[in-house]
């Protein structure tokens, strides 16, 4: 089976994929994993918030600024051409990474949030009318809720929310029922950052397309965990962030099908997004530049390309298989801790362990774990509706990457036991 996210990656890890996979060796590539925290070796389990960067990414960014720094698409001089080649070459790498059909379907953004806002402000503003509907799920990150609320308010359209089960799984039956001739767009998260749920996006997209409705997928948490093929998914838009994929902050990608992007107006105006300007009228540039106003984050793009190259060298099938094993191990350890309740127990899950504990607030867990060198997230994870759905103010969340090990999971469990002792 081709392990595309959304196809039960957690259930069917590819065991042969793990042959030759060496997290200990991989860890050497990440300088930040060598730091100590409160005198203890860092156990970094906050990868859903952001990932650490391999030396190859750091080197690519330094090389760019030391040897290639110049603006793109503007100069005839040597360095400008080098920078332009690096920038446009990175687009091809991203296109291959997502298996998109064309380079011009890849728009560089500031991140997932920026990509979703682009679609809301461009596609949403053009096509939404009063009484229309946009469908999101109950497990969205705020960045896939608020942009839709803003444009729906402006257009007097309605936001519909697909409910989830107590395990944190999408109610596909309800989703199907909610699709109607008023639905103009579906915006759904691929992998939930708060619960780890892998949504059946392929089925969701097929159901929406049967009614002519386009689908945006929030891929912030999926690209770093398993292969994603936008043509196989047949999604209309796919957004992700470089910093969650071992690349720099401030850079991201919006994939969009060419015919949709062609029909959409620019989101922002400025340099590079035009082909001709007079005070009477401006002609816009072709794709993807129409959506890339101003000097882009060139160093970020270069770093993102290096991150993708690094991830591809390890292999996304290997990553998916390794993390599925790590998640199973961590789930077993944490489930055995008295008074601990996992929030998010979907059958298809990526490497997120979100939990609450009897009598200990999530922030206190986070603080005690930190004293042990274990970095987890504590809070609402920018998914307040998820917290409300499960009746908790916050959770503690450990989230894994391919450089984490079973020893990290052991350290997590040990630190949780310490928290229990402190609060006993
Ligand atoms: N969606 C999901 C599922 C996320 O986890 C995040 C980041 N936590 C975002 C969107 C937003 O990403 P960014 O802040 O990089 O734009």
mmCIF file of N, CA and C and ligand atoms in Angstrom, residues 48-49 110-114 116 141 143-144 189 191-193 218 220-221 241 243-244 381-382 397, ligand 1:
data_model
loop_
_atom_site.group_PDB
_atom_site.id
_atom_site.type_symbol
_atom_site.label_atom_id
_atom_site.label_comp_id
_atom_site.label_asym_id
_atom_site.label_seq_id
_atom_site.Cartn_x
_atom_site.Cartn_y
_atom_site.Cartn_z
ATOM 1 N N UNK A 48 5.028 19.511 16.998
ATOM 2 C CA UNK A 48 3.828 20.011 16.325
ATOM 3 C C UNK A 48 3.828 21.537 16.339
ATOM 4 N N UNK A 49 4.533 22.129 17.321
ATOM 5 C CA UNK A 49 4.630 23.594 17.373
ATOM 6 C C UNK A 49 5.665 24.074 16.370
ATOM 7 N N UNK A 110 3.948 33.001 3.708
ATOM 8 C CA UNK A 110 4.644 33.098 4.999
ATOM 9 C C UNK A 110 4.456 31.829 5.827
ATOM 10 N N UNK A 111 3.465 31.024 5.470
ATOM 11 C CA UNK A 111 3.183 29.817 6.251
ATOM 12 C C UNK A 111 1.765 29.353 5.989
ATOM 13 N N UNK A 112 1.341 28.357 6.729
ATOM 14 C CA UNK A 112 -0.005 27.805 6.552
ATOM 15 C C UNK A 112 -1.070 28.889 6.725
ATOM 16 N N UNK A 113 -0.914 29.670 7.792
ATOM 17 C CA UNK A 113 -1.894 30.725 8.103
ATOM 18 C C UNK A 113 -2.028 31.679 6.917
ATOM 19 N N UNK A 114 -0.901 32.081 6.378
ATOM 20 C CA UNK A 114 -0.896 33.027 5.256
ATOM 21 C C UNK A 114 -1.573 32.406 4.031
ATOM 22 N N UNK A 116 -3.883 30.053 3.934
ATOM 23 C CA UNK A 116 -5.339 29.940 4.132
ATOM 24 C C UNK A 116 -5.982 31.319 3.993
ATOM 25 N N UNK A 141 -7.423 24.049 13.619
ATOM 26 C CA UNK A 141 -6.563 25.066 14.235
ATOM 27 C C UNK A 141 -7.242 26.421 13.979
ATOM 28 N N UNK A 143 -6.210 28.920 12.722
ATOM 29 C CA UNK A 143 -5.870 29.505 11.425
ATOM 30 C C UNK A 143 -6.716 28.944 10.287
ATOM 31 N N UNK A 144 -7.481 27.888 10.562
ATOM 32 C CA UNK A 144 -8.420 27.408 9.545
ATOM 33 C C UNK A 144 -9.867 27.623 10.008
ATOM 34 N N UNK A 189 -8.580 20.142 8.094
ATOM 35 C CA UNK A 189 -7.218 19.823 8.493
ATOM 36 C C UNK A 189 -6.911 18.369 8.118
ATOM 37 N N UNK A 191 -4.063 16.547 9.358
ATOM 38 C CA UNK A 191 -3.704 15.919 10.638
ATOM 39 C C UNK A 191 -3.899 16.970 11.723
ATOM 40 N N UNK A 192 -4.707 16.635 12.724
ATOM 41 C CA UNK A 192 -5.007 17.600 13.787
ATOM 42 C C UNK A 192 -3.810 17.791 14.710
ATOM 43 N N UNK A 193 -3.463 19.063 14.966
ATOM 44 C CA UNK A 193 -2.327 19.332 15.856
ATOM 45 C C UNK A 193 -2.678 19.078 17.317
ATOM 46 N N UNK A 218 -5.571 21.813 5.111
ATOM 47 C CA UNK A 218 -4.540 22.380 5.977
ATOM 48 C C UNK A 218 -3.532 21.270 6.258
ATOM 49 N N UNK A 220 -0.486 21.567 7.598
ATOM 50 C CA UNK A 220 0.600 21.991 8.507
ATOM 51 C C UNK A 220 1.229 20.817 9.248
ATOM 52 N N UNK A 221 0.397 19.851 9.650
ATOM 53 C CA UNK A 221 0.906 18.754 10.480
ATOM 54 C C UNK A 221 1.129 17.468 9.690
ATOM 55 N N UNK A 241 3.572 24.832 6.287
ATOM 56 C CA UNK A 241 4.581 25.769 6.804
ATOM 57 C C UNK A 241 5.959 25.125 6.770
ATOM 58 N N UNK A 243 8.481 25.754 8.760
ATOM 59 C CA UNK A 243 9.107 25.535 10.074
ATOM 60 C C UNK A 243 8.652 24.238 10.743
ATOM 61 N N UNK A 244 7.549 23.666 10.267
ATOM 62 C CA UNK A 244 7.107 22.377 10.830
ATOM 63 C C UNK A 244 7.685 21.216 10.015
ATOM 64 N N UNK A 381 -3.436 24.907 22.291
ATOM 65 C CA UNK A 381 -2.844 24.534 21.013
ATOM 66 C C UNK A 381 -3.510 25.247 19.826
ATOM 67 N N UNK A 382 -3.966 26.481 20.062
ATOM 68 C CA UNK A 382 -4.666 27.250 19.010
ATOM 69 C C UNK A 382 -5.839 26.447 18.457
ATOM 70 N N UNK A 397 0.818 18.331 25.597
ATOM 71 C CA UNK A 397 0.921 17.628 24.311
ATOM 72 C C UNK A 397 2.377 17.306 23.984
HETATM 73 N N1 LIG B 1 -2.819 24.351 11.082
HETATM 74 C C1 LIG B 1 -2.361 23.440 11.941
HETATM 75 C C2 LIG B 1 -3.007 22.100 12.021
HETATM 76 C C3 LIG B 1 -1.276 23.756 12.764
HETATM 77 O O1 LIG B 1 -0.812 22.854 13.623
HETATM 78 C C4 LIG B 1 -0.686 25.034 12.668
HETATM 79 C C5 LIG B 1 0.468 25.445 13.544
HETATM 80 N N2 LIG B 1 0.375 25.002 14.865
HETATM 81 C C6 LIG B 1 -1.199 25.941 11.736
HETATM 82 C C7 LIG B 1 -2.266 25.556 10.965
HETATM 83 C C8 LIG B 1 -0.625 27.282 11.560
HETATM 84 O O2 LIG B 1 0.678 27.235 11.081
HETATM 85 P P1 LIG B 1 1.571 28.528 11.021
HETATM 86 O O3 LIG B 1 1.504 29.156 12.396
HETATM 87 O O4 LIG B 1 2.941 28.019 10.705
HETATM 88 O O5 LIG B 1 1.020 29.421 9.969
#
